[in-house]
Short mmCIF file of C-alpha atoms in Angstrom, two decimals:
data_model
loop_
_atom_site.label_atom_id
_atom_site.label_comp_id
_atom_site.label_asym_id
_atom_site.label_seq_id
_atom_site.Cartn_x
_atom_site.Cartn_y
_atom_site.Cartn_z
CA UNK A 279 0.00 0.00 0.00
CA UNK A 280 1.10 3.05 -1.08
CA UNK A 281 0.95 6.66 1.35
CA UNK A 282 1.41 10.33 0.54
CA UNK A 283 4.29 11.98 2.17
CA UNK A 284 3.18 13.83 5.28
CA UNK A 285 4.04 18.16 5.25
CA UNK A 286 5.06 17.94 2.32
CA UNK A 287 2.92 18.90 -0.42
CA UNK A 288 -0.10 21.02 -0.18
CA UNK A 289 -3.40 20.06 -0.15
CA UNK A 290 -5.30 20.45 -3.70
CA UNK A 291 -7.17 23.89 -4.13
CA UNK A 292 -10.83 23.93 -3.19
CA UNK A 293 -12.76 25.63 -5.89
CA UNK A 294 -13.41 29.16 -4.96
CA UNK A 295 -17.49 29.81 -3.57
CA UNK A 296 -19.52 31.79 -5.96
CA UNK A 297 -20.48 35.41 -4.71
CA UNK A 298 -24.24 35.31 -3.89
CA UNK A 299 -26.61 36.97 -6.44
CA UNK A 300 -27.71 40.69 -6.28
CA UNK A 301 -31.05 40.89 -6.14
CA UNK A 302 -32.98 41.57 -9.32
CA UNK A 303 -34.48 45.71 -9.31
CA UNK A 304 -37.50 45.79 -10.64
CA UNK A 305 -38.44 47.65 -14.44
CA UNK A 306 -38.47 51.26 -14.62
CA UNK A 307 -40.87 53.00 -16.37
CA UNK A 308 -40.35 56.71 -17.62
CA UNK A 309 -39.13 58.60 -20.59
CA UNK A 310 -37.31 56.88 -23.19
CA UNK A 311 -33.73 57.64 -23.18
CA UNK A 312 -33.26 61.39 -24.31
CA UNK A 313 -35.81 62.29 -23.29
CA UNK A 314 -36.20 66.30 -21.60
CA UNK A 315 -37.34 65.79 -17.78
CA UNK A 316 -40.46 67.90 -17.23
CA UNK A 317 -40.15 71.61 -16.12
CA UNK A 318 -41.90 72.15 -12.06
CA UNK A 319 -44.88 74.31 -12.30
CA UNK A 320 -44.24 77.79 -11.10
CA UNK A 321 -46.29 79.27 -8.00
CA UNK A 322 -48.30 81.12 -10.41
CA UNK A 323 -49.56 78.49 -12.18
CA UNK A 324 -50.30 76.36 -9.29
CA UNK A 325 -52.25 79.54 -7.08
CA UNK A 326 -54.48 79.93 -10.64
CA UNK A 327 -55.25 76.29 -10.48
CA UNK A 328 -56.23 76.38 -6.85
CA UNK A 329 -58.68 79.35 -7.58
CA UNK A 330 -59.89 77.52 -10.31
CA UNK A 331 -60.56 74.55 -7.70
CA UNK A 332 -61.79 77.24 -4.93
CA UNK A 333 -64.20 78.83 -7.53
CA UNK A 334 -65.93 75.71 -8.05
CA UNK A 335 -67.42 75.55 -4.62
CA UNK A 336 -69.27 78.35 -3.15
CA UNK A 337 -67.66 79.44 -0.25
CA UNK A 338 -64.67 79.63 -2.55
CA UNK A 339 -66.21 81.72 -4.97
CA UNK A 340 -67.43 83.66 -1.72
CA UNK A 341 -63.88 84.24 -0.08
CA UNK A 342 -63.03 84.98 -4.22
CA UNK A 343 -65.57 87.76 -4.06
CA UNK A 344 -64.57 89.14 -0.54
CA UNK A 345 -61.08 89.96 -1.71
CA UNK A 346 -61.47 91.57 -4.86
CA UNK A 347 -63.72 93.62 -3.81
CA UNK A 348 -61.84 94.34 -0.12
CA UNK A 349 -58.93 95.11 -2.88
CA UNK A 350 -61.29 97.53 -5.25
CA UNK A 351 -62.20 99.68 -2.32
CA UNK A 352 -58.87 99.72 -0.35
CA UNK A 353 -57.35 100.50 -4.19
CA UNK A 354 -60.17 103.11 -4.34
CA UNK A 355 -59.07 105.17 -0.91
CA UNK A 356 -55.52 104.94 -1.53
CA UNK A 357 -56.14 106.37 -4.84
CA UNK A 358 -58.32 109.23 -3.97
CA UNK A 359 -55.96 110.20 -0.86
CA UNK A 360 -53.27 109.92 -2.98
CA UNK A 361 -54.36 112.69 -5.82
CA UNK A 362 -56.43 114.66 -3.04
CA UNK A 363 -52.61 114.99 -1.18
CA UNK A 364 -50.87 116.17 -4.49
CA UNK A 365 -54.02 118.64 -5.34
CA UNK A 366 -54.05 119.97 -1.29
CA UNK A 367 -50.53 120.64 -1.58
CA UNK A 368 -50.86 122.42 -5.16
CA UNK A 369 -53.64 124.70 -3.91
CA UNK A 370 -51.36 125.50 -0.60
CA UNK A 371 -48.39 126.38 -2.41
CA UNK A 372 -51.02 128.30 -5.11
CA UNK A 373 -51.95 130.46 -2.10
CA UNK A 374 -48.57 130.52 0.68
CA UNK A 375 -46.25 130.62 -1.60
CA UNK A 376 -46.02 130.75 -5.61
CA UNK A 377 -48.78 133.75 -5.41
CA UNK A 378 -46.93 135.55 -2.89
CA UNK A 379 -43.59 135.23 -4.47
CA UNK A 380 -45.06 136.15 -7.68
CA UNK A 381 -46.30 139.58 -5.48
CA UNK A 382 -42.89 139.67 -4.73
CA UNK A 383 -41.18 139.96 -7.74
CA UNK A 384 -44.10 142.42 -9.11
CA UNK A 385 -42.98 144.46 -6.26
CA UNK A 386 -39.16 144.13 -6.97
CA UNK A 387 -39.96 145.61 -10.27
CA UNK A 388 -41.72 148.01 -9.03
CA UNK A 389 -39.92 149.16 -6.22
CA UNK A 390 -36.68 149.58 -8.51
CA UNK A 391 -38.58 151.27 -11.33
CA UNK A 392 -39.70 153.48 -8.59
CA UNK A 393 -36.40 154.15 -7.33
CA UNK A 394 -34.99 154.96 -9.98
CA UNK A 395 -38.08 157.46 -10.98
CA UNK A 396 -37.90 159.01 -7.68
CA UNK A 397 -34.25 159.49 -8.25
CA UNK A 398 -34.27 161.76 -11.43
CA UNK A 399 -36.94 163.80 -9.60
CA UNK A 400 -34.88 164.47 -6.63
CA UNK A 401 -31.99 165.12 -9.39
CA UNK A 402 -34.15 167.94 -11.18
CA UNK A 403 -35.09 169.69 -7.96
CA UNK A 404 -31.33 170.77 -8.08
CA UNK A 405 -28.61 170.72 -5.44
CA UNK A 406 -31.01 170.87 -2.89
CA UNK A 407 -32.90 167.89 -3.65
CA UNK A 408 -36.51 167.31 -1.50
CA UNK A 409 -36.61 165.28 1.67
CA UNK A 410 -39.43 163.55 -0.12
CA UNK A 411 -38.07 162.54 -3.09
CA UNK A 412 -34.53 161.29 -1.00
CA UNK A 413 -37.25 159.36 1.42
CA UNK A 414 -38.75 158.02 -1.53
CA UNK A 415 -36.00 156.67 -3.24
CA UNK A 416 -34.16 155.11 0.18
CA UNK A 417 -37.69 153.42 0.70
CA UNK A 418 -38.05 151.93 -3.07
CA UNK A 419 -34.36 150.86 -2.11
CA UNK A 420 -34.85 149.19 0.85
CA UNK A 421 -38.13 147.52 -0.17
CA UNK A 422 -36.26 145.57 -3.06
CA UNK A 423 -33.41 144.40 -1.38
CA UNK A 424 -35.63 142.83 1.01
CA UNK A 425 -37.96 141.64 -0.96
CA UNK A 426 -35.22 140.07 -2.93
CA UNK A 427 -34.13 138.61 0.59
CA UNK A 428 -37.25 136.87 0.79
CA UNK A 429 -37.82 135.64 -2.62
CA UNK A 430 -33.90 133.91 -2.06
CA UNK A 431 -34.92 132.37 1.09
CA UNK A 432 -37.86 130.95 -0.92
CA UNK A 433 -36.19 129.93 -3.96
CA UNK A 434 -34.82 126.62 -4.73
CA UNK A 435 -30.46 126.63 -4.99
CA UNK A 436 -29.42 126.42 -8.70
CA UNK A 437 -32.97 127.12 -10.66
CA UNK A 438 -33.38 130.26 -12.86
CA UNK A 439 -35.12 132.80 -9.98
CA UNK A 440 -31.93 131.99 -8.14
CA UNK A 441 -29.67 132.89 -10.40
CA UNK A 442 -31.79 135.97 -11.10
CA UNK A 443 -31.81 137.10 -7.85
CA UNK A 444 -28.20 136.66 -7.41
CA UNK A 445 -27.75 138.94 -10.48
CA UNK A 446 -30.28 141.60 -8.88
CA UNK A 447 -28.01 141.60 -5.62
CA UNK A 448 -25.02 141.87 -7.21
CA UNK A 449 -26.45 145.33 -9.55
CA UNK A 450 -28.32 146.84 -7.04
CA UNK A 451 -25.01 148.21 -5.22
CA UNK A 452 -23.62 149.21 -8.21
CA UNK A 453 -27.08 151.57 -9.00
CA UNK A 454 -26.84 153.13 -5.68
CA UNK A 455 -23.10 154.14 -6.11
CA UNK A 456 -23.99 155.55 -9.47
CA UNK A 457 -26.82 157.35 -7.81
CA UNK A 458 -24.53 158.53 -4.80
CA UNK A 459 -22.39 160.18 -7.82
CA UNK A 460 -24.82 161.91 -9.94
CA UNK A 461 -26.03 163.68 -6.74
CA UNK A 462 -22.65 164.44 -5.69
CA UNK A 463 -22.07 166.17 -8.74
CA UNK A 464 -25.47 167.70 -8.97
CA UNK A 465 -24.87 169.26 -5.27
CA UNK A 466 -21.70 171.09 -6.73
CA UNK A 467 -23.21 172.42 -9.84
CA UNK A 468 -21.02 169.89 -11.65
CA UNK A 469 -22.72 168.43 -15.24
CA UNK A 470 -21.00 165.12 -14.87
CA UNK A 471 -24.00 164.38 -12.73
CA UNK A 472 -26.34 164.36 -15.54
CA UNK A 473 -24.44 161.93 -17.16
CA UNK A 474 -24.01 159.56 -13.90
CA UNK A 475 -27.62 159.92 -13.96
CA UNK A 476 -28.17 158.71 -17.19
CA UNK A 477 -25.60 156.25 -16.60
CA UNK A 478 -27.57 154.45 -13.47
CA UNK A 479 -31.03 154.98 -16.07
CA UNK A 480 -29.16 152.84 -18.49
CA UNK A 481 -28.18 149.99 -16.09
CA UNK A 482 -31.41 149.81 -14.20
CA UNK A 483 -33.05 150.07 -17.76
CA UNK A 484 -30.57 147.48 -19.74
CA UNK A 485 -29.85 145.29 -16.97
CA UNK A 486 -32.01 145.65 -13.69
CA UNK A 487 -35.70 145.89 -15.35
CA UNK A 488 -35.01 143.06 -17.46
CA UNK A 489 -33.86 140.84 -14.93
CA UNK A 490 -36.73 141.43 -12.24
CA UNK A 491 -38.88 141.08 -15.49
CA UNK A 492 -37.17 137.95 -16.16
CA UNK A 493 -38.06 136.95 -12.42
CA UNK A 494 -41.67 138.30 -12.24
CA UNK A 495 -42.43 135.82 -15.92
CA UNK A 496 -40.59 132.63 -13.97
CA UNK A 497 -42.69 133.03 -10.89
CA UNK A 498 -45.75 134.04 -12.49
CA UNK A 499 -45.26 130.74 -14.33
CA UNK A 500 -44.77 128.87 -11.12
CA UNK A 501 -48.01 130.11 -10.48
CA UNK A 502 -49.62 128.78 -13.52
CA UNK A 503 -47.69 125.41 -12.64
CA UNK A 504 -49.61 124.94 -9.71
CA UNK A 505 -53.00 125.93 -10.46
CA UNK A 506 -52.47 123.12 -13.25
CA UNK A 507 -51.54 120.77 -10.59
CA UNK A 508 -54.67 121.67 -8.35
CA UNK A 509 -57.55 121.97 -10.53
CA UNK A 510 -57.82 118.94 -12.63
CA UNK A 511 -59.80 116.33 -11.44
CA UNK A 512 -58.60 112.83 -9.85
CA UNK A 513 -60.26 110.90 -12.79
CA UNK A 514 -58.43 107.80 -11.80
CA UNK A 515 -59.71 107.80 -8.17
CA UNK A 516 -63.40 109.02 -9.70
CA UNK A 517 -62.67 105.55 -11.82
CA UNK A 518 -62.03 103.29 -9.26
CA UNK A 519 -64.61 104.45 -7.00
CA UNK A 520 -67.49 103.78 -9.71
CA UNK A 521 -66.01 100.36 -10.40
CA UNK A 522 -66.02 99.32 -6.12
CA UNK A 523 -69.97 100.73 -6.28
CA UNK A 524 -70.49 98.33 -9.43
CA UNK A 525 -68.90 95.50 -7.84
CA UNK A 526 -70.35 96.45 -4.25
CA UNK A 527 -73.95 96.28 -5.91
CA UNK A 528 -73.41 93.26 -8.16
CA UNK A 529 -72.51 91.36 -4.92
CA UNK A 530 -75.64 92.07 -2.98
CA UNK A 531 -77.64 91.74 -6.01
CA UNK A 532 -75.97 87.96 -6.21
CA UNK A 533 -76.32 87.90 -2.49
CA UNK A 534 -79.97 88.43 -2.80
CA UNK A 535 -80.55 86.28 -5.84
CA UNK A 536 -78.93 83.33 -3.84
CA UNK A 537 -80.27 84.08 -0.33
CA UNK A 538 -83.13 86.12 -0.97
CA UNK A 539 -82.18 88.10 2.13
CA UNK A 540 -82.30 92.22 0.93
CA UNK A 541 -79.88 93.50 2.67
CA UNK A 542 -76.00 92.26 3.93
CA UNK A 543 -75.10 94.90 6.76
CA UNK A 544 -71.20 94.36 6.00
CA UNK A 545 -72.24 95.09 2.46
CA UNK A 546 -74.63 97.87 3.05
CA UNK A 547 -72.01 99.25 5.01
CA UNK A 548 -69.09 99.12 2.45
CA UNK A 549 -71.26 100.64 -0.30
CA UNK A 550 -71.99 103.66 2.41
CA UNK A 551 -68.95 104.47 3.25
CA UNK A 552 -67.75 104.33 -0.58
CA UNK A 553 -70.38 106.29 -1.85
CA UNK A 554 -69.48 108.66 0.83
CA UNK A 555 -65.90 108.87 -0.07
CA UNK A 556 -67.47 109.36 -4.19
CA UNK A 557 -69.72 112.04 -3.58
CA UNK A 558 -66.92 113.87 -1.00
CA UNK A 559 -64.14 113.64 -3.84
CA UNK A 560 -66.55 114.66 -6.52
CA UNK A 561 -68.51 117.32 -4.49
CA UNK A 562 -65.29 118.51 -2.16
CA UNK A 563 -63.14 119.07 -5.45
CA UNK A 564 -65.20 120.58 -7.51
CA UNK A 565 -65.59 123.49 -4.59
CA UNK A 566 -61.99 123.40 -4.68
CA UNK A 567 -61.63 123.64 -8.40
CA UNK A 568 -64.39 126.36 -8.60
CA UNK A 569 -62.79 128.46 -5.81
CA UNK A 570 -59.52 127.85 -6.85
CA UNK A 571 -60.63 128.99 -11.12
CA UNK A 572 -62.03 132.33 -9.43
CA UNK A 573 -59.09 133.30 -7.52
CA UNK A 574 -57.01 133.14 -10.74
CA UNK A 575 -59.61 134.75 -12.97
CA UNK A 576 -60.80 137.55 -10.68
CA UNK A 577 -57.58 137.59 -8.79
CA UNK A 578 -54.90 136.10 -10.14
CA UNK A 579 -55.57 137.95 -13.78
CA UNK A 580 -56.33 141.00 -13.01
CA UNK A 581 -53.14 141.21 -10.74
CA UNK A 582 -51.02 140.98 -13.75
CA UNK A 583 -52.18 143.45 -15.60
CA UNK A 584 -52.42 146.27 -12.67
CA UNK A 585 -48.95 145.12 -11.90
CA UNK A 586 -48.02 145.72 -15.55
CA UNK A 587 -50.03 149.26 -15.63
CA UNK A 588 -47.84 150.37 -12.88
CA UNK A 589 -45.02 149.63 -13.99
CA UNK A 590 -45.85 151.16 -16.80
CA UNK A 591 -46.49 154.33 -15.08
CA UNK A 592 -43.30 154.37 -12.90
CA UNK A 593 -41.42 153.59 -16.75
CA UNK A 594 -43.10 156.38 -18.15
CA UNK A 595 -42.26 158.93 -15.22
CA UNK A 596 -38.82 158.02 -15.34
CA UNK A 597 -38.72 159.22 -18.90
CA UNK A 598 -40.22 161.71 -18.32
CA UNK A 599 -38.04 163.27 -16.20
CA UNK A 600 -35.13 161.73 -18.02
CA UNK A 601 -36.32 164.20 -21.18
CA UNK A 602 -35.29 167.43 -18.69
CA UNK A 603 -32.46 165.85 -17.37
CA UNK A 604 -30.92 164.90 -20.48
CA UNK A 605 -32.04 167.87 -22.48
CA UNK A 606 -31.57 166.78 -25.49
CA UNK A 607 -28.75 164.62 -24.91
CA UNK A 608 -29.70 161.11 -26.69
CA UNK A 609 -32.14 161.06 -29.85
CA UNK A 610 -33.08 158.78 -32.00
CA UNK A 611 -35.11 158.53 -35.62
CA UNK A 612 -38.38 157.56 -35.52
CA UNK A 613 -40.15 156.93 -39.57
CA UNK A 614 -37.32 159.74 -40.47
CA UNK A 615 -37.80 162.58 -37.67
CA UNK A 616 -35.39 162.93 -34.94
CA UNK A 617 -36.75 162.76 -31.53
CA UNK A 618 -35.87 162.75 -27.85
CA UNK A 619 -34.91 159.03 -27.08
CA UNK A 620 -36.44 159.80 -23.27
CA UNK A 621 -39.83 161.17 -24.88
CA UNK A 622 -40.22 158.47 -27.70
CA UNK A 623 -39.98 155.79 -24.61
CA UNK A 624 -42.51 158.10 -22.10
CA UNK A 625 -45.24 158.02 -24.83
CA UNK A 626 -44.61 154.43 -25.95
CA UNK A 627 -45.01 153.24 -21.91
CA UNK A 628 -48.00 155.92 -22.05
CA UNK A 629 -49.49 153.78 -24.65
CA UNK A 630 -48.84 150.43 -22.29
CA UNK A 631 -50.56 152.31 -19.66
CA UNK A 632 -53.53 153.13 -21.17
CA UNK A 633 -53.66 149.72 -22.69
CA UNK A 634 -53.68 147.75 -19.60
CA UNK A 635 -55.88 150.29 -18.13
CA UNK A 636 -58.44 149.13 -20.26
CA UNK A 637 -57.78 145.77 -19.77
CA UNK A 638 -57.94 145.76 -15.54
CA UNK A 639 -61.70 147.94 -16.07
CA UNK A 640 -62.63 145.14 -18.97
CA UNK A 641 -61.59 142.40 -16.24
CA UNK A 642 -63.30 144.28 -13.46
CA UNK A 643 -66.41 145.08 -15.62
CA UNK A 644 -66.45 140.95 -16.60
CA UNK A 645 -66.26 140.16 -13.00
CA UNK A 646 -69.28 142.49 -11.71
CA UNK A 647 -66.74 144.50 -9.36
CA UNK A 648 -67.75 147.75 -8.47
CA UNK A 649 -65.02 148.11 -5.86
CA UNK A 650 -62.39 146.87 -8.31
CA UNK A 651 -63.33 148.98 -11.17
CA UNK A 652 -63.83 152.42 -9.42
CA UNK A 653 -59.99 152.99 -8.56
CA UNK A 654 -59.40 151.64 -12.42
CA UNK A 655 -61.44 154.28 -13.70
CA UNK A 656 -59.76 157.35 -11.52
CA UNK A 657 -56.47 156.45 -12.55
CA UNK A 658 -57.51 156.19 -16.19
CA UNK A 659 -58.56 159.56 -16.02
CA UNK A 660 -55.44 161.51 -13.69
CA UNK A 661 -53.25 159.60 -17.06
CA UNK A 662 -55.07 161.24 -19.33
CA UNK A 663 -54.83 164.58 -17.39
CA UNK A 664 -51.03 163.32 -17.41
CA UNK A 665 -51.01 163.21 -20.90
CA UNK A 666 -52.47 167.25 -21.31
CA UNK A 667 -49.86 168.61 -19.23
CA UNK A 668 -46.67 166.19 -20.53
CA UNK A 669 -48.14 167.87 -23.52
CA UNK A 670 -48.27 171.39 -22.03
CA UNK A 671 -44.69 170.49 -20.21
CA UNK A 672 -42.99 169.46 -24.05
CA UNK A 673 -43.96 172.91 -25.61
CA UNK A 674 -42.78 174.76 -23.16
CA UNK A 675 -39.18 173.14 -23.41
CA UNK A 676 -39.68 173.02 -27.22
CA UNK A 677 -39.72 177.16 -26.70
CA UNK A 678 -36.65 177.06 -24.61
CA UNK A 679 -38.45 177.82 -21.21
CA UNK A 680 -36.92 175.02 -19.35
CA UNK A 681 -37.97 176.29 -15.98
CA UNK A 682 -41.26 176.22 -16.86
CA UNK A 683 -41.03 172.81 -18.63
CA UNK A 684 -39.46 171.95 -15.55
CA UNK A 685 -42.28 173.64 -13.28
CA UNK A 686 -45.09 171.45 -15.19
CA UNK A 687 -43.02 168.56 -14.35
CA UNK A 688 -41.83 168.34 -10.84
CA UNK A 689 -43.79 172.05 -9.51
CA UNK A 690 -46.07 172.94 -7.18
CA UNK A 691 -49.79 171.73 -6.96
CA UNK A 692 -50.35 175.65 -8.36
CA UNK A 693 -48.43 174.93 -11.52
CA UNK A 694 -50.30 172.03 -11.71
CA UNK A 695 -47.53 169.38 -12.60
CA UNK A 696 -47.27 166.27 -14.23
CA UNK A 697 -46.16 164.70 -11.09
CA UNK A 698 -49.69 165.10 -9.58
CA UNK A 699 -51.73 163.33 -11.95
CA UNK A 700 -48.42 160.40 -11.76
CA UNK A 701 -49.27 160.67 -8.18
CA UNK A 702 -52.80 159.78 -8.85
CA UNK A 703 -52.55 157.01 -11.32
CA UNK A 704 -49.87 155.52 -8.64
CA UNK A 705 -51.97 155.99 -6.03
CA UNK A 706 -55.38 154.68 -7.14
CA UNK A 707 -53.39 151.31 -8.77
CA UNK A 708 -52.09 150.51 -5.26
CA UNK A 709 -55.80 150.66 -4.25
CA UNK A 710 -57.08 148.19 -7.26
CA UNK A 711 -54.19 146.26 -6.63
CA UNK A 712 -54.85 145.61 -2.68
CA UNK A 713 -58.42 145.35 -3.62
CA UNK A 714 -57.90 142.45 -6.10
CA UNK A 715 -55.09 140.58 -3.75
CA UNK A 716 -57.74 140.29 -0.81
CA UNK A 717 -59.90 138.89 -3.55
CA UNK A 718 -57.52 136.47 -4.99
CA UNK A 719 -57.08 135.65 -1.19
CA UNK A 720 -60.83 134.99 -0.17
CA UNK A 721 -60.94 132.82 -3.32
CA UNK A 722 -57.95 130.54 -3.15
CA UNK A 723 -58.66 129.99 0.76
CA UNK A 724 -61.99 128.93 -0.15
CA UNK A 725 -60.36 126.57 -2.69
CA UNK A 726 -57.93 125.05 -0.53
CA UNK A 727 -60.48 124.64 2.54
CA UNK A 728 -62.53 122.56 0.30
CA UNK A 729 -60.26 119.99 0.28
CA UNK A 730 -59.08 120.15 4.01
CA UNK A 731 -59.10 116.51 5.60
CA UNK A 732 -60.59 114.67 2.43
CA UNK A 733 -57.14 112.76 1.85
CA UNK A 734 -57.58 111.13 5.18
CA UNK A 735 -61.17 111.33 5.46
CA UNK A 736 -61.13 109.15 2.02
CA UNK A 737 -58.08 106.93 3.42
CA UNK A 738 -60.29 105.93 7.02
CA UNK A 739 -63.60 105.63 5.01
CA UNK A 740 -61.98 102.97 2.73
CA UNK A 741 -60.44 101.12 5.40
CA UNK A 742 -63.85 101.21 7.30
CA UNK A 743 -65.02 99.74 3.73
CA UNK A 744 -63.24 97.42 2.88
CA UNK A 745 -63.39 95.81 6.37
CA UNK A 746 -67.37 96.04 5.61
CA UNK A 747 -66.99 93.64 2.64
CA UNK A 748 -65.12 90.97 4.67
CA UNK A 749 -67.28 90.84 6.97
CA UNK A 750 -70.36 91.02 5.11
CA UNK A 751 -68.47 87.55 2.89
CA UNK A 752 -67.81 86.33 6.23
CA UNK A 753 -71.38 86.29 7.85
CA UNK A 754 -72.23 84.25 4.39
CA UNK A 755 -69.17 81.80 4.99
CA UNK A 756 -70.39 81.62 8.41
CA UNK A 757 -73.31 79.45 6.88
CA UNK A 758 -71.11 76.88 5.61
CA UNK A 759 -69.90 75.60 8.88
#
């Protein structure tokens, strides 16, 4: 018998075990192979489908209802306060501060045309020249540099007044030092004064007038400005509170087709309150519009053109004087004919004068204003007294009797002087002119109070509103439970 050797060979290899089977994973079904995966619905979509879902069912279509109309009248009050705020503020700045700047700047114009008139009639007087005439001119002064203070403090850095005004400040020195001159010279017999005179005429002619002109047009069209921004009226908030009626009313109406109960008290009470909010926007506004329209035409317009007759007059009485002064100094050709430069200019501003003279009495006669139109009519007649003795005044220095061309100029009431009837016109437009500012004022107050607490009145009213609606949809919800 045979034996295998012990240790010394290795035992045959066992055939390695087989790894146990993974288990099977079941078909998949999906897309074929290259096939795009399918976009996610956006929030959108899915909120429409669950209103389409909601609106199936009533008390969906209920809580549907509640909220567009909750949405229609709290879009209605925000609306209406909104253009009621931006029409308030309008007719407040129409009345605090555009009109009274514009009043301003008239009487910056004024103040320097009268300055400089009142200047060339101290100059004539002589040496000597009137306490009146100095007190005069220092008052005309001092009125325009602080109206000019308060039109700066009231002007918005970097616009076009600004800039004007700046200008105004910078020449109104420079007038009163050529002023200071021409009287120094006219005190000492000297006839350099005549020409510093002139000289001062020129700039405050040239260079001052234009720019408080310049100034007087910008504000006056800040004016215009905002009575466009306070008169029209809020057509989208007028809208929008029809629409929140017409849904209000279609809901009861479904209410009461559904129910047949007549009344919904949350309803009832939303259509109240917006119907009160309507009529106050409609009613309070058109107060407003109407007040606010009659303080610009039987205010606002007439202003202008008694502003623009007396400046016409103070124009014309500076040339006037300017005619003595100069004496023949400056011509010019008018259709061929050499003429006095200073009397070509006093009868064209005559002219202006009796132009807007007949334009303030057409105004005042249009507006039914006794009170308005008698001061008109005075100084319509001392300007064509005016006119008479200019007349009177010209032939006499024509002759070469300068004193008495002088006399019917600046004389005493027995000479019976030009400056009398200018003292007139002057006079009786400063009446029409406060006359027709308390107007304008009665008016745009009237205009403004009309609106006073209806963009908060219409704000609380809406709220009040739209909580109606909810709780008039709620008390029908309440049903379903």
């Amino acid at each position: 018998m045979t034996y295998p050797h012990n240790g010394s060979l290795a035992p045959p290899e066992q055939p390695a075990a087989a790894p146990p089977p993974m288990p099977g994973v079941p078909p998949q079904r999906g897309a074929p192979p290259g096939t795009p995966e399918p976009k996610r619905r956006t929030a959108w979509a899915e909120g429409v489908d669950r209103l389409k879902a909601a609106a199936t069912t009533e008390p969906g279509r209920l809580r549907i209802i509640g909220a567009v109309l909750a949405l229609l009248v709290v879009a209605f009050g925000a609306t209406a306060a909104w253009q009621m705020t931006d029409r308030s503020a309008a007719a407040d700045d129409v009345l605090h501060s555009s009109q009274p700047l514009s009043a301003d700047a008239a009487d910056i114009y004024r103040s320097l045309a009268d300055a400089n008139t009142a200047a060339s009639s101290g100059f004539l007087a002589g040496g000597q020249e009137p306490a009146a005439a100095r007190d005069r001119y220092e008052r005309d002064i001092r009125t325009a540099a602080d109206k000019l203070v308060t039109a700066a403090a009231s002007t918005d850095p970097g616009t076009r007044s600004a800039r004007t005004i700046a200008e105004l400040n910078k020449l109104l020195p420079q007038y009163k030092g050529l002023i200071e001159r021409a009287r120094a010279n006219n005190r000492q017999g000297f006839p350099l004064g005549g020409a510093y005179l002139r000289y001062a005429n020129e700039k405050m002619q040239t260079q001052m007038l234009p720019a408080a002109e310049d100034l007087y047009k910008t504000e006056n069209q800040r004016l215009r400005d905002d009575y466009d921004s306070a008169t029209p009226y809020p057509w989208i908030a007028i809208a929008l509170g029809v629409l929140a009626l017409g849904g209000l009313a279609w809901a009861q109406r479904r209410n009461y087709r559904r129910t047949n109960r007549v009344f919904n008290q949350g309803l009832l009470a939303a259509t109240a309150a917006s119907t009160v909010v309507l009529l106050w926007l409609v009613v309070g506004h058109t107060i407003a519009r109407s007040g606010l329209t009659a303080s610009y035409d039987h205010g606002v317009r007439s202003l202008n053109v008694l502003h623009d007759a007396s400046i016409a007059s103070l124009k014309a009485r500076g040339s006037e004087n300017l005619t003595l002064v100069s004496r023949g100094a400056e011509t010019v050709t008018v259709k061929g004919e050499i003429k006095d430069k200073y009397d070509v200019d006093f009868q064209q501003e005559m002219t202006a004068l009796a132009d807007k003279l007949d334009a303030a009495h057409a105004l005042a006669a249009e507006e039914d204003d006794d009170a308005g139109s008698a001061p008109v009519t005075k100084a319509n007649a001392s300007m064509k007294e005016w006119q008479k003795r200019h007349t009177d005044a010209r032939h006499m220095d024509d002759a070469g009797k300068y004193q008495g061309a002088l006399d019917k100029t600046i004389g005493s009431k027995e000479d019976k002087p030009t400056g009398e009837c200018f003292d007139l016109v002057d006079k009786n437009l400063d009446k029409a002119l406060a006359h027709e500012q308390r107007q304008f004022g009665s008016e745009a107050s009237g205009g403004r109070d009309a609106m006073t607490g209806l963009p908060v009145g219409a704000a609380l009213l809406a709220v009040l509103a739209a909580g109606g609606a909810v709780f008039g949809i709620g008390r029908r919800l309440s049903e379903y439970r």
